[in-house]
Amino acid sequence: MAAPIGRRSSYASQVLRPRGSRIVVAIFFGILLGCILAALYPRGLFYSGSHFQSRRLSKSNLQIGSTSCESTEIVNILKLHIQDFSNTNEELKKQIKDLKEKLQAVEQTNSQAEQQVVGVGEPQKVGPFGTVKGIRTNPTIIPNESVNPRLAKILEKVTIKNELIVSLANSKVKPMLEVWVSSIKKLGIHNYLVVALDDGIVDFCKENRVQFYTRDPDEDIDSVGKTGGNHEVSGLKFIILKEFLQMGYSVLLSDVDIVYIQNPFEHIYRDSDVESMSDGHDSMTAYGYTDVFDDPAMGWARYVHTMRIWVYNSGFFYLRPTLAAIELLDRVADRLSHEPYAWDQAVFNEELFFPSYPGYIGLHVSKRTMDRYLFMNSKVLFKEVRKDDDLKKLKPVIVHVNYNPDKLLRMKAVVVFYINGKQDAFDLFPDGSD
């Protein structure tokens, strides 16, 4: 019986497959056959045991002869590889350590940034007219004692309420340091520390039971510290003080040409990043005033009002451990390292007071000028105070002999006048220098 037309056409379509399909089937069967032969004859269809063994023995004999020649070279190559791996391992350890330190710094910065946002970023309701007060006190940083564990142990014993007086000294200023230390001890101040920059100061501190600290060796800083004059040594403080602030301590930086008459910590406000004594010689110059500049060529607009203030003294200032205070130290230290003829006090004030402008981001730091009669410079003392019977009765906190070159003699006169009570102690001195 003839098959139905539909079924035949279906069968024909299966039989008459494309040529490509037949090739695929042939390849499949070829691979299958190869696998079967490989399983039955793992050493090949034409394997000859004796022939293969003889070839292997002859090859081994050749290798034995060459092995002794090549072994030393191979060992040397392996040693080189091992050394390379060792060096790479040390380099990786250093990189891991650096990454950990950077990660720690980033984490700390993030935490500090969060604190700053909490402190100054929260929306505030505005009170009635005349009652609105902005935020003046920046939050302190998270202390990090790992920056200098040795110094951290010293500060734990020395500081009171996490603050202290710090002074830098080398043997060139030893006579003034003696007066400085004596005045501090007479007041019963215990939270002070001398950063000894050479062996002579170390010996002096040991002999006189003065609390001191020596930094780890640093070629650049050591050379300046041991042989530098007042200005050179003064510039080091911006590098050294950073570690104190990083560990969460407030620092009252003091030059050694200062006599202490009262405990300064009883007269500090602690409401700003920086509190500093002024070089101003009266209330206007110390606290600021409006100065009018006259340019007649401008006619009607010839008068222009300007704001003036005498500089802060970089030899006596108080820093709270805030980001802004640390940034101030960073900026001044960086500029002094790149501007060889820069004066640290000028740079200190430029960073404090210059505003942001195109191409420059100013420092957002809060600052307070200390009372000019309590934290007195020697120009105020010799030009004004000693000549006024009422002002002579005032008792300053400190006197800084910064305007006069005969520093040691005037420091001793300050002691005689304010501590020993001799009213004629200043009579022999001119206002300024001869």
PDB file of N, CA, C and O in Angstrom, residues 115-124 132-139 271-273 320 365-367:
ATOM      1  N   GLN A 115      31.781  65.270  63.033  1.00  0.00           N
ATOM      2  CA  GLN A 115      31.666  66.124  64.200  1.00  0.00           C
ATOM      3  C   GLN A 115      31.455  67.581  63.800  1.00  0.00           C
ATOM      4  O   GLN A 115      30.665  68.302  64.412  1.00  0.00           O
ATOM      5  N   GLN A 116      32.199  68.009  62.768  1.00  0.00           N
ATOM      6  CA  GLN A 116      32.045  69.386  62.316  1.00  0.00           C
ATOM      7  C   GLN A 116      30.615  69.626  61.827  1.00  0.00           C
ATOM      8  O   GLN A 116      30.015  70.675  62.084  1.00  0.00           O
ATOM      9  N   VAL A 117      30.055  68.647  61.109  1.00  0.00           N
ATOM     10  CA  VAL A 117      28.693  68.789  60.603  1.00  0.00           C
ATOM     11  C   VAL A 117      27.714  68.881  61.764  1.00  0.00           C
ATOM     12  O   VAL A 117      26.792  69.702  61.781  1.00  0.00           O
ATOM     13  N   VAL A 118      27.914  68.018  62.776  1.00  0.00           N
ATOM     14  CA  VAL A 118      27.048  68.058  63.951  1.00  0.00           C
ATOM     15  C   VAL A 118      27.167  69.401  64.649  1.00  0.00           C
ATOM     16  O   VAL A 118      26.193  69.983  65.113  1.00  0.00           O
ATOM     17  N   GLY A 119      28.428  69.905  64.720  1.00  0.00           N
ATOM     18  CA  GLY A 119      28.656  71.141  65.456  1.00  0.00           C
ATOM     19  C   GLY A 119      28.167  72.379  64.744  1.00  0.00           C
ATOM     20  O   GLY A 119      27.639  73.299  65.370  1.00  0.00           O
ATOM     21  N   VAL A 120      28.354  72.425  63.414  1.00  0.00           N
ATOM     22  CA  VAL A 120      28.040  73.675  62.722  1.00  0.00           C
ATOM     23  C   VAL A 120      27.044  73.520  61.582  1.00  0.00           C
ATOM     24  O   VAL A 120      26.625  74.504  61.003  1.00  0.00           O
ATOM     25  N   GLY A 121      26.667  72.272  61.256  1.00  0.00           N
ATOM     26  CA  GLY A 121      25.835  72.061  60.079  1.00  0.00           C
ATOM     27  C   GLY A 121      24.362  71.873  60.352  1.00  0.00           C
ATOM     28  O   GLY A 121      23.572  71.808  59.419  1.00  0.00           O
ATOM     29  N   GLU A 122      23.962  71.705  61.618  1.00  0.00           N
ATOM     30  CA  GLU A 122      22.555  71.493  61.892  1.00  0.00           C
ATOM     31  C   GLU A 122      21.763  72.789  61.703  1.00  0.00           C
ATOM     32  O   GLU A 122      22.214  73.860  62.102  1.00  0.00           O
ATOM     33  N   PRO A 123      20.592  72.689  61.114  1.00  0.00           N
ATOM     34  CA  PRO A 123      19.756  73.891  60.962  1.00  0.00           C
ATOM     35  C   PRO A 123      19.404  74.472  62.330  1.00  0.00           C
ATOM     36  O   PRO A 123      19.105  73.737  63.271  1.00  0.00           O
ATOM     37  N   GLN A 124      19.468  75.764  62.423  1.00  0.00           N
ATOM     38  CA  GLN A 124      19.184  76.451  63.681  1.00  0.00           C
ATOM     39  C   GLN A 124      18.017  77.420  63.503  1.00  0.00           C
ATOM     40  O   GLN A 124      17.865  78.047  62.458  1.00  0.00           O
ATOM     41  N   VAL A 132      20.698  86.768  68.182  1.00  0.00           N
ATOM     42  CA  VAL A 132      21.308  85.736  67.335  1.00  0.00           C
ATOM     43  C   VAL A 132      22.811  85.675  67.592  1.00  0.00           C
ATOM     44  O   VAL A 132      23.515  86.693  67.548  1.00  0.00           O
ATOM     45  N   LYS A 133      23.328  84.485  67.864  1.00  0.00           N
ATOM     46  CA  LYS A 133      24.750  84.276  68.112  1.00  0.00           C
ATOM     47  C   LYS A 133      25.276  83.146  67.219  1.00  0.00           C
ATOM     48  O   LYS A 133      24.717  82.050  67.212  1.00  0.00           O
ATOM     49  N   GLY A 134      26.333  83.411  66.502  1.00  0.00           N
ATOM     50  CA  GLY A 134      26.950  82.380  65.684  1.00  0.00           C
ATOM     51  C   GLY A 134      27.818  81.454  66.528  1.00  0.00           C
ATOM     52  O   GLY A 134      28.129  81.739  67.686  1.00  0.00           O
ATOM     53  N   ILE A 135      28.209  80.332  65.935  1.00  0.00           N
ATOM     54  CA  ILE A 135      29.059  79.368  66.630  1.00  0.00           C
ATOM     55  C   ILE A 135      30.499  79.859  66.611  1.00  0.00           C
ATOM     56  O   ILE A 135      31.042  80.188  65.554  1.00  0.00           O
ATOM     57  N   ARG A 136      31.119  79.913  67.772  1.00  0.00           N
ATOM     58  CA  ARG A 136      32.483  80.428  67.879  1.00  0.00           C
ATOM     59  C   ARG A 136      33.514  79.347  68.182  1.00  0.00           C
ATOM     60  O   ARG A 136      34.678  79.482  67.852  1.00  0.00           O
ATOM     61  N   THR A 137      33.096  78.304  68.870  1.00  0.00           N
ATOM     62  CA  THR A 137      34.049  77.292  69.331  1.00  0.00           C
ATOM     63  C   THR A 137      33.949  76.049  68.459  1.00  0.00           C
ATOM     64  O   THR A 137      32.936  75.348  68.471  1.00  0.00           O
ATOM     65  N   ASN A 138      34.999  75.756  67.704  1.00  0.00           N
ATOM     66  CA  ASN A 138      35.018  74.557  66.875  1.00  0.00           C
ATOM     67  C   ASN A 138      35.217  73.319  67.731  1.00  0.00           C
ATOM     68  O   ASN A 138      35.887  73.372  68.766  1.00  0.00           O
ATOM     69  N   PRO A 139      34.663  72.170  67.315  1.00  0.00           N
ATOM     70  CA  PRO A 139      34.867  70.935  68.091  1.00  0.00           C
ATOM     71  C   PRO A 139      36.318  70.477  68.024  1.00  0.00           C
ATOM     72  O   PRO A 139      37.011  70.712  67.036  1.00  0.00           O
ATOM     73  N   ASP A 271      37.643  79.884  73.932  1.00  0.00           N
ATOM     74  CA  ASP A 271      36.471  79.942  73.062  1.00  0.00           C
ATOM     75  C   ASP A 271      36.848  80.076  71.590  1.00  0.00           C
ATOM     76  O   ASP A 271      35.966  80.256  70.742  1.00  0.00           O
ATOM     77  N   SER A 272      38.135  79.987  71.282  1.00  0.00           N
ATOM     78  CA  SER A 272      38.595  80.168  69.906  1.00  0.00           C
ATOM     79  C   SER A 272      39.661  79.130  69.587  1.00  0.00           C
ATOM     80  O   SER A 272      40.228  78.497  70.485  1.00  0.00           O
ATOM     81  N   ASP A 273      39.924  78.964  68.293  1.00  0.00           N
ATOM     82  CA  ASP A 273      41.008  78.067  67.884  1.00  0.00           C
ATOM     83  C   ASP A 273      42.359  78.626  68.321  1.00  0.00           C
ATOM     84  O   ASP A 273      43.249  77.880  68.721  1.00  0.00           O
ATOM     85  N   ARG A 320      43.869  75.446  70.659  1.00  0.00           N
ATOM     86  CA  ARG A 320      43.027  74.310  70.999  1.00  0.00           C
ATOM     87  C   ARG A 320      43.217  73.232  69.932  1.00  0.00           C
ATOM     88  O   ARG A 320      43.497  73.543  68.768  1.00  0.00           O
ATOM     89  N   VAL A 365      39.460  80.067  60.665  1.00  0.00           N
ATOM     90  CA  VAL A 365      39.919  79.873  62.038  1.00  0.00           C
ATOM     91  C   VAL A 365      39.341  80.970  62.924  1.00  0.00           C
ATOM     92  O   VAL A 365      39.289  82.138  62.532  1.00  0.00           O
ATOM     93  N   SER A 366      38.891  80.589  64.128  1.00  0.00           N
ATOM     94  CA  SER A 366      38.415  81.594  65.080  1.00  0.00           C
ATOM     95  C   SER A 366      39.593  82.055  65.926  1.00  0.00           C
ATOM     96  O   SER A 366      40.483  81.267  66.262  1.00  0.00           O
ATOM     97  N   LYS A 367      39.620  83.343  66.258  1.00  0.00           N
ATOM     98  CA  LYS A 367      40.777  83.907  66.959  1.00  0.00           C
ATOM     99  C   LYS A 367      40.344  84.945  67.988  1.00  0.00           C
ATOM    100  O   LYS A 367      39.318  85.597  67.829  1.00  0.00           O
TER     101      LYS A 367
END
